[in-house]
Short mmCIF file of C-alpha atoms in Angstrom, two decimals:
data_model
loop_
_atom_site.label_atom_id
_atom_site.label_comp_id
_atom_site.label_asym_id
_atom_site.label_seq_id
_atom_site.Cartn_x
_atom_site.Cartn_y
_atom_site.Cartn_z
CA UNK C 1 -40.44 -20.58 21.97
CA UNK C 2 -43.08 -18.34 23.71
CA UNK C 3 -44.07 -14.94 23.60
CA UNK C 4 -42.70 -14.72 27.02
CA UNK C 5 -39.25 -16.13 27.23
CA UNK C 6 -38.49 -14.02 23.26
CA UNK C 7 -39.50 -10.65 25.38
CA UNK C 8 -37.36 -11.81 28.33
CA UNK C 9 -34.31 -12.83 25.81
CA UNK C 10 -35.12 -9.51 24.03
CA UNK C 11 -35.02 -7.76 27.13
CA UNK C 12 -31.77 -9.23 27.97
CA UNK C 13 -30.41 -8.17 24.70
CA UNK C 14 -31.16 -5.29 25.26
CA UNK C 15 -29.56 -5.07 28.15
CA UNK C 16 -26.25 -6.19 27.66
CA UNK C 17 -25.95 -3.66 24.86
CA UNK C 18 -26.86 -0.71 27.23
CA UNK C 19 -24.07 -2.12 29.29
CA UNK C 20 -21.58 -1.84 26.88
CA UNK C 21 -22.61 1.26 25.14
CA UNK C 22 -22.14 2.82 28.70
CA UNK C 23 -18.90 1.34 28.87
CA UNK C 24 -17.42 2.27 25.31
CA UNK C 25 -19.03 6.33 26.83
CA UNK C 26 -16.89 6.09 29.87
CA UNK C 27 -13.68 4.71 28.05
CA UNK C 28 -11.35 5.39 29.47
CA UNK C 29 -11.86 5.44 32.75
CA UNK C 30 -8.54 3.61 33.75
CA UNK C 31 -4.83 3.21 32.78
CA UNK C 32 -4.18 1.89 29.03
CA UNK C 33 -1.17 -0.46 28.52
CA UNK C 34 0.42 0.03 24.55
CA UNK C 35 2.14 -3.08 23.72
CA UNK C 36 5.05 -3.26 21.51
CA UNK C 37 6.18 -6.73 20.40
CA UNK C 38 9.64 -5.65 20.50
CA UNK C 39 12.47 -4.31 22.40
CA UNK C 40 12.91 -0.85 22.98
CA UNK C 41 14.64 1.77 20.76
CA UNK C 42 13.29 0.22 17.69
CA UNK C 43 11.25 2.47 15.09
CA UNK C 44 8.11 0.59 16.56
CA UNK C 45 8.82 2.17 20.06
CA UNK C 46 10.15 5.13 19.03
CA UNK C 47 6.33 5.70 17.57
CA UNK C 48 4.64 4.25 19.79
CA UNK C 49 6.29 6.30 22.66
CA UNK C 50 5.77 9.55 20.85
CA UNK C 51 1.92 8.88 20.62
CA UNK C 52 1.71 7.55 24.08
CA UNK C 53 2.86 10.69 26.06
CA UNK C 54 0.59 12.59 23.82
CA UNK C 55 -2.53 10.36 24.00
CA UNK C 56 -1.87 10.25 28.57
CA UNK C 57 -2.38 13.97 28.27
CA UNK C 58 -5.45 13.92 26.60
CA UNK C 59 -7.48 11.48 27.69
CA UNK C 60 -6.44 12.13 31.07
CA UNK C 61 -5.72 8.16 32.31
CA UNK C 62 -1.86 6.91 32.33
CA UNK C 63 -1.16 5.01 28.84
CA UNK C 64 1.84 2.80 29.99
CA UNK C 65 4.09 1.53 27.07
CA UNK C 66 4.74 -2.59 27.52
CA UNK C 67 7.52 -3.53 25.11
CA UNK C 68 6.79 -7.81 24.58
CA UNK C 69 9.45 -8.67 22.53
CA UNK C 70 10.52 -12.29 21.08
CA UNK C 71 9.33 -14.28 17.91
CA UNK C 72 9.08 -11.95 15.51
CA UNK C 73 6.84 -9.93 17.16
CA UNK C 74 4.77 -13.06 17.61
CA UNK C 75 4.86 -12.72 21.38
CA UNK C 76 3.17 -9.45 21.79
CA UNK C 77 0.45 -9.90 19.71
CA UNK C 78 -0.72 -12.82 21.10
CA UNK C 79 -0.27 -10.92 24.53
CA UNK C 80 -2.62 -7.94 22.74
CA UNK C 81 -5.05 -11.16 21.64
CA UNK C 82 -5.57 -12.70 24.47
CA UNK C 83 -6.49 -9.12 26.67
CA UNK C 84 -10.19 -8.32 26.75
CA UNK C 85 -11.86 -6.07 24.32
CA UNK C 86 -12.28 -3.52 26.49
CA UNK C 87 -10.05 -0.82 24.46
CA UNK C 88 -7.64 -0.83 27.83
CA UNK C 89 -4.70 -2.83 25.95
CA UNK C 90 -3.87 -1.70 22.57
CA UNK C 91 -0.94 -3.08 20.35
CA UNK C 92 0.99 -0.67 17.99
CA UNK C 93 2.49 -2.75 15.25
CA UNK C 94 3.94 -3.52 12.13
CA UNK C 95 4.58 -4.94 9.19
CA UNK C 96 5.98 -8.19 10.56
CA UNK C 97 3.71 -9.65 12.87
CA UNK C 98 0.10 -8.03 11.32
CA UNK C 99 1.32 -8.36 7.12
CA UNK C 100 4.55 -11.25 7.28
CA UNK C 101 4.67 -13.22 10.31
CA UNK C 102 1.11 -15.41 9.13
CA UNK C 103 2.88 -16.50 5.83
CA UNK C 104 6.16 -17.51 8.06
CA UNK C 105 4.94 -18.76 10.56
CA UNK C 106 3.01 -22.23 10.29
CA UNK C 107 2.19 -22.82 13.41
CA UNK C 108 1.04 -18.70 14.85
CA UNK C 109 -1.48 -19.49 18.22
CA UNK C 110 -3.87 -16.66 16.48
CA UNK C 111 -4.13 -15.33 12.86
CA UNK C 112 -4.03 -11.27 13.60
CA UNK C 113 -6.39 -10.70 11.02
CA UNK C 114 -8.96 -13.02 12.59
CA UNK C 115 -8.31 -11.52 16.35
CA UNK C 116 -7.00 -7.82 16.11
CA UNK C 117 -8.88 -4.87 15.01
CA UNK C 118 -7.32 -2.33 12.86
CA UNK C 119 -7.66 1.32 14.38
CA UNK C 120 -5.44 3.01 12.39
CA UNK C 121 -1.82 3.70 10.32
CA UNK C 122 -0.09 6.30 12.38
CA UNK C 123 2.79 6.48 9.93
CA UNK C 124 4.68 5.33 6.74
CA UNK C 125 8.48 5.67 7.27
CA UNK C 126 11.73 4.15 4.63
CA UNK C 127 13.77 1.77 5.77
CA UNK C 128 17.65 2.89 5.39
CA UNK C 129 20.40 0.21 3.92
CA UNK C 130 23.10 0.54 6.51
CA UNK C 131 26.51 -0.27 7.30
CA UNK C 132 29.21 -0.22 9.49
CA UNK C 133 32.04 2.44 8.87
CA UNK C 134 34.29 -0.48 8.89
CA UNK C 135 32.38 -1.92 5.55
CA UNK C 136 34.68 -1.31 2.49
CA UNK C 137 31.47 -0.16 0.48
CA UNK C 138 30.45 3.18 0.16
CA UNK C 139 27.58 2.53 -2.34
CA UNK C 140 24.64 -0.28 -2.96
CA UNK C 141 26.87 -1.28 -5.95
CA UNK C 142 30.24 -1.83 -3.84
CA UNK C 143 28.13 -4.01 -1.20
CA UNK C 144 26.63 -6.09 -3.98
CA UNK C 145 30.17 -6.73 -5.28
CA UNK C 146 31.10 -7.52 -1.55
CA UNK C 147 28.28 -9.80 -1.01
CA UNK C 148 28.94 -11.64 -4.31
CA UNK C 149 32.42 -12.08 -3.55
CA UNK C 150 31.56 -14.19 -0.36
CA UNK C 151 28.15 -15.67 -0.83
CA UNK C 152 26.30 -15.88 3.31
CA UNK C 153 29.90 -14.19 4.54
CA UNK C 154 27.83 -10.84 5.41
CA UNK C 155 25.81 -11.14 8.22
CA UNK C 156 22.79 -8.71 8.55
CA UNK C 157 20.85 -7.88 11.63
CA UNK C 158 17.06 -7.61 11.93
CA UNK C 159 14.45 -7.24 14.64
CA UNK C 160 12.92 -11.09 14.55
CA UNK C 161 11.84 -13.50 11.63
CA UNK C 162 9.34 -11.63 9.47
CA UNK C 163 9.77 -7.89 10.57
CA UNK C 164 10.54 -5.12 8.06
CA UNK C 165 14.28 -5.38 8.69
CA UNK C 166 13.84 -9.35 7.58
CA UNK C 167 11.69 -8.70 4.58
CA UNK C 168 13.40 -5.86 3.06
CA UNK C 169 16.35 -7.73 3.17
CA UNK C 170 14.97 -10.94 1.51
CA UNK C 171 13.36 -8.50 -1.17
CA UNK C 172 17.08 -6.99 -1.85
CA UNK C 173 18.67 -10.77 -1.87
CA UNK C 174 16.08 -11.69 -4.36
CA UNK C 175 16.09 -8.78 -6.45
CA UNK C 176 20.28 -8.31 -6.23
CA UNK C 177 21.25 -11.53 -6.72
CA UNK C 178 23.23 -12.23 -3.51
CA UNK C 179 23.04 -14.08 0.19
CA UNK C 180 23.28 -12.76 3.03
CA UNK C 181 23.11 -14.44 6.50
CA UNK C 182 20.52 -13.35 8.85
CA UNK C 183 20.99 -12.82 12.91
CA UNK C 184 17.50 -12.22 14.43
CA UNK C 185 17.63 -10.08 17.67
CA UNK C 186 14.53 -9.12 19.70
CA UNK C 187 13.96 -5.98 18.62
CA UNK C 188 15.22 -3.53 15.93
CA UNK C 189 16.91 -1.61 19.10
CA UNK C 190 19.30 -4.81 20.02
CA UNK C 191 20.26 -4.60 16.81
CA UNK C 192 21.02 -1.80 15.67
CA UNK C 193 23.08 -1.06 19.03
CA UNK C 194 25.31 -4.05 17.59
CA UNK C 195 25.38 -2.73 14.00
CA UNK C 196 26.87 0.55 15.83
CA UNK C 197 29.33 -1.38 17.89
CA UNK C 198 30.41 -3.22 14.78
CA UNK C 199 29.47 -6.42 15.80
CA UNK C 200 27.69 -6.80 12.18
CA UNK C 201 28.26 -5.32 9.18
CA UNK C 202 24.98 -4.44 7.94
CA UNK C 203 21.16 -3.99 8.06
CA UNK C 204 18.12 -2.33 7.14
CA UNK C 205 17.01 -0.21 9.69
CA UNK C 206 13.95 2.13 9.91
CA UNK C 207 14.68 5.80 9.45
CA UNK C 208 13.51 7.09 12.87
CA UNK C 209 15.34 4.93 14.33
CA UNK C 210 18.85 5.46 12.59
CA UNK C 211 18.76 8.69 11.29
CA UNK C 212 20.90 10.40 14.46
CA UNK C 213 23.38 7.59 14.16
CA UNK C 214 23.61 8.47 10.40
CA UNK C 215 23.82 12.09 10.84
CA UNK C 216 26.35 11.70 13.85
CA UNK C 217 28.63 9.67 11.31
CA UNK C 218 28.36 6.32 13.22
CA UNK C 219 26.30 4.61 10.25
CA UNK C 220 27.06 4.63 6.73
CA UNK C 221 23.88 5.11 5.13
CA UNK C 222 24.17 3.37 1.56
CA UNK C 223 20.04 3.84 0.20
CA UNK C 224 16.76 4.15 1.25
CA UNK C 225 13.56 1.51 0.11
CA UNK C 226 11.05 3.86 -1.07
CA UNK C 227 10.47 4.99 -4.69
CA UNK C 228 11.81 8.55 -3.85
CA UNK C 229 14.22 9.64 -1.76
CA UNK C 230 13.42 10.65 1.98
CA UNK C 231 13.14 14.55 2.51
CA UNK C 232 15.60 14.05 5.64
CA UNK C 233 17.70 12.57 4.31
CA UNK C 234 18.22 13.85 0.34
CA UNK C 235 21.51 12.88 -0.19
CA UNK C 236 20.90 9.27 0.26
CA UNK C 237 20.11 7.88 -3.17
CA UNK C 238 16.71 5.33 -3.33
CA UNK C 239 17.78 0.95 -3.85
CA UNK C 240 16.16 2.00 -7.64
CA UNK C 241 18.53 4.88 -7.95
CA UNK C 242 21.43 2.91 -6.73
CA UNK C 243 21.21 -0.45 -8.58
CA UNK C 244 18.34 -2.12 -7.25
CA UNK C 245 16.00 -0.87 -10.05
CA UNK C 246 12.01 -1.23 -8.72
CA UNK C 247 13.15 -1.98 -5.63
CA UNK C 248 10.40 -0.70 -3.05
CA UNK C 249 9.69 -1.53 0.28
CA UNK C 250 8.53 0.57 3.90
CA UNK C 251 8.11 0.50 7.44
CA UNK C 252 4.68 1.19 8.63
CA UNK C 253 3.05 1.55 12.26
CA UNK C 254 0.01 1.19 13.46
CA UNK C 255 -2.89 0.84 15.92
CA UNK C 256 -4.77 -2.44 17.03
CA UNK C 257 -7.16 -3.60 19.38
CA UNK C 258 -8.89 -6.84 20.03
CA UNK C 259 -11.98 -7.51 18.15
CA UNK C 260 -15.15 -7.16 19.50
CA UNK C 261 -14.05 -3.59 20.79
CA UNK C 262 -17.07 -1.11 20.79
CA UNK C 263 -17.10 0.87 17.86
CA UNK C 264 -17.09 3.61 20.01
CA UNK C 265 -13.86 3.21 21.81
CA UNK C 266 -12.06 2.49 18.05
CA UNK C 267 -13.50 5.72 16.46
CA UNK C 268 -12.58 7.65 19.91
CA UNK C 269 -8.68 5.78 19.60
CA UNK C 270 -8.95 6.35 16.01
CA UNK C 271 -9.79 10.43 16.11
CA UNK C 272 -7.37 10.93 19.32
CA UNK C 273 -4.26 8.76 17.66
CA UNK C 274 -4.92 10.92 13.57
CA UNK C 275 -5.27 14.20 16.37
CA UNK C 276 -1.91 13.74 17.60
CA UNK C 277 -0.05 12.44 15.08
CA UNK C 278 -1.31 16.06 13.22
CA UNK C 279 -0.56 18.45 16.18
CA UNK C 280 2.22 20.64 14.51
CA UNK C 281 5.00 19.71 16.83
CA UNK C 282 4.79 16.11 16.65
CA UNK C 283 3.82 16.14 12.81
CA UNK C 284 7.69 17.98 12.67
CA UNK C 285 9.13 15.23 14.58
CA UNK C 286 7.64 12.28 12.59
CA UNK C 287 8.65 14.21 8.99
CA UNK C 288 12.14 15.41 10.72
CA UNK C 289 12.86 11.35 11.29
CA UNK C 290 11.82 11.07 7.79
CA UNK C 291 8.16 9.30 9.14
CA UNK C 292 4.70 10.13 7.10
CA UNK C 293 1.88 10.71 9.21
CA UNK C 294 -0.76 9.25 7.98
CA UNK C 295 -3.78 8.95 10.60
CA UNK C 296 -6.46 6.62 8.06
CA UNK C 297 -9.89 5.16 8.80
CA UNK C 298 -10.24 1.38 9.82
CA UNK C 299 -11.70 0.63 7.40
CA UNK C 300 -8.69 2.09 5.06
CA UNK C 301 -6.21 0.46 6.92
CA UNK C 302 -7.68 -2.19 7.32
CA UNK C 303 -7.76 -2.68 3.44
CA UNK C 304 -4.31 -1.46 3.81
CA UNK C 305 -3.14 -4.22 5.83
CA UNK C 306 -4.94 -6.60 3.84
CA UNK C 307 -2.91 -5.86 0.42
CA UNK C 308 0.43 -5.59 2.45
CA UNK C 309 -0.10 -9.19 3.44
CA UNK C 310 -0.84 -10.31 -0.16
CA UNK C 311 2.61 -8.62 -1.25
CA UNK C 312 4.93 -9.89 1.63
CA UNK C 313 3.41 -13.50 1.58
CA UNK C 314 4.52 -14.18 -2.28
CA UNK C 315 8.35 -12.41 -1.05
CA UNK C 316 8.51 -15.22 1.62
CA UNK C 317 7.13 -18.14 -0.83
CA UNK C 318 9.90 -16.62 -3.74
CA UNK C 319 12.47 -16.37 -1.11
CA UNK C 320 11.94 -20.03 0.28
CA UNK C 321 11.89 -17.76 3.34
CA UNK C 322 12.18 -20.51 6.42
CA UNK C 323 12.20 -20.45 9.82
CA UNK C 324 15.31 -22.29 11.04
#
């Protein structure tokens, strides 16, 4: 190759990266659509809604929240795949689709961890062990007993194949002994709205997203999945406490972006997202619904994710966990 045509290749090198380091300076400079892959009224959207209002005022640019619901989550984050890595479409997520849904699913169109970039963990939350007010159990041991008494007879609700609802559920089958039968919905919301109605009996919902319906005495809330009980809720005994012993398991949400994003735009998402989520008001709100801010690094979450999806993939190969 000649002198010549290296400098002009060089040149255009050189180029291109001036482009898009003016870019990633002027981000944003337009509207920003927040994908969640699921239906509303779910912990995911409750989050993600909460950071979006927050993040609009801020940056000064509308930040429109697009729930995608349907397979697990699967839907949506091939929708936040598939959008240019411009930093203008950004997927708030969870444990399903970015930790469960690669084990579970055989046949995913992308691998998240090979397409999506993690920005960072907004928040840890528990997941509550709920029932109807019809159940005749008013403790984990009473349900077990239930369960065991009519092996797939309860039916428990979740938000899709592989989202927290799903796995915390297999993780309690294994680890009580019992079967349960599973109705997906699309979206934690759907769901729970039908635990609440009484049209199931059961399910493990995340704590923003039930605690009201607990406290208002429509839910029945039997345990939560962490190793220690939630500050909101301190009455409510942990799965360990109540029968379950090491039982632990939580909801998480957090940040994404296509890869190939400027570095720029993730470490300006990054600081803006850990601002909010620490600005004293909304910090109250996320603890009040029993949520931990958390506001990492990539990098940390990203290592984060990475051991999440080396826990939740040997749950679904113990629990023969198919996809009927």
């Amino acid at each position: 190759m000649s002198r010549r045509i290296t400098k002009l290749l060089l040149a255009a090198v050189l180029a291109a990266t001036s482009v898009i380091a003016a870019k990633a300076q002027d981000w944003p400079s337009k509207p920003i659509t927040m994908v969640v892959p699921y239906a509303a009224g779910g912990g995911t959207d409750v989050i993600a809604r909460a950071v979006a209002q927050k993040l609009q005022d801020r940056l000064g640019v509308g930040v429109v929240v697009e729930n995608r619901a349907g397979a697990g989550g699967n839907l949506g984050t091939t929708a936040a795949a598939q959008a240019p890595a411009d930093g203008y479409t950004v997927l708030i997520s969870n444990i399903g689709p970015m930790a469960v849904n690669p084990s579970l699913f055989k046949n995913l169109k992308h691998d998240p961890a090979e397409v999506l970039e993690p920005v960072t963990l907004i928040a840890k939350a528990p997941l509550l062990l709920l029932v109807h007010s019809s159940v005749r159990a008013t403790s984990v041991a009473e349900l077990i007993a239930l369960a065991k008494a009519q092996p797939d007879g309860l039916t428990y609700g979740t938000a899709g194949h592989g989202s927290a609802n799903h796995i915390a559920t297999a993780l309690f089958e294994l680890m009580a002994g019992v079967r349960l039968k599973h109705a997906p919905y699309r979206g934690a919301g759907p769901a729970l709205n039908d635990l609440i109605g009484g049209h199931i009996p059961m399910m493990f919902a995340t704590l923003p997203s039930a605690i009201g319906h607990v406290n208002g005495g429509s839910l029945k809330a039997l345990a939560v999945t962490t190793a220690e009980r939630a500050p909101a809720l301190p009455q409510v005994p942990t799965l360990a406490e109540a029968g379950v012993p090491g039982y632990e398991a939580s909801g998480w949400y957090g940040v994404f972006v296509r890869k190939g994003t400027a570095q720029a735009i993730i470490d300006k998402l990054r600081s803006e997202v850990a601002t909010i989520i620490n600005l004293p008001e909304v910090r109250r709100n996320l603890e009040l619904e029993g949520a931990q801010p958390i506001g990492n690094t990539p990098a940390a979450f990203a290592a984060f994710v990475k051991a999440e999806r080396e826990k939740w993939s040997k749950v679904v190969a113990d629990a023969d966990i198919k996809i009927e």
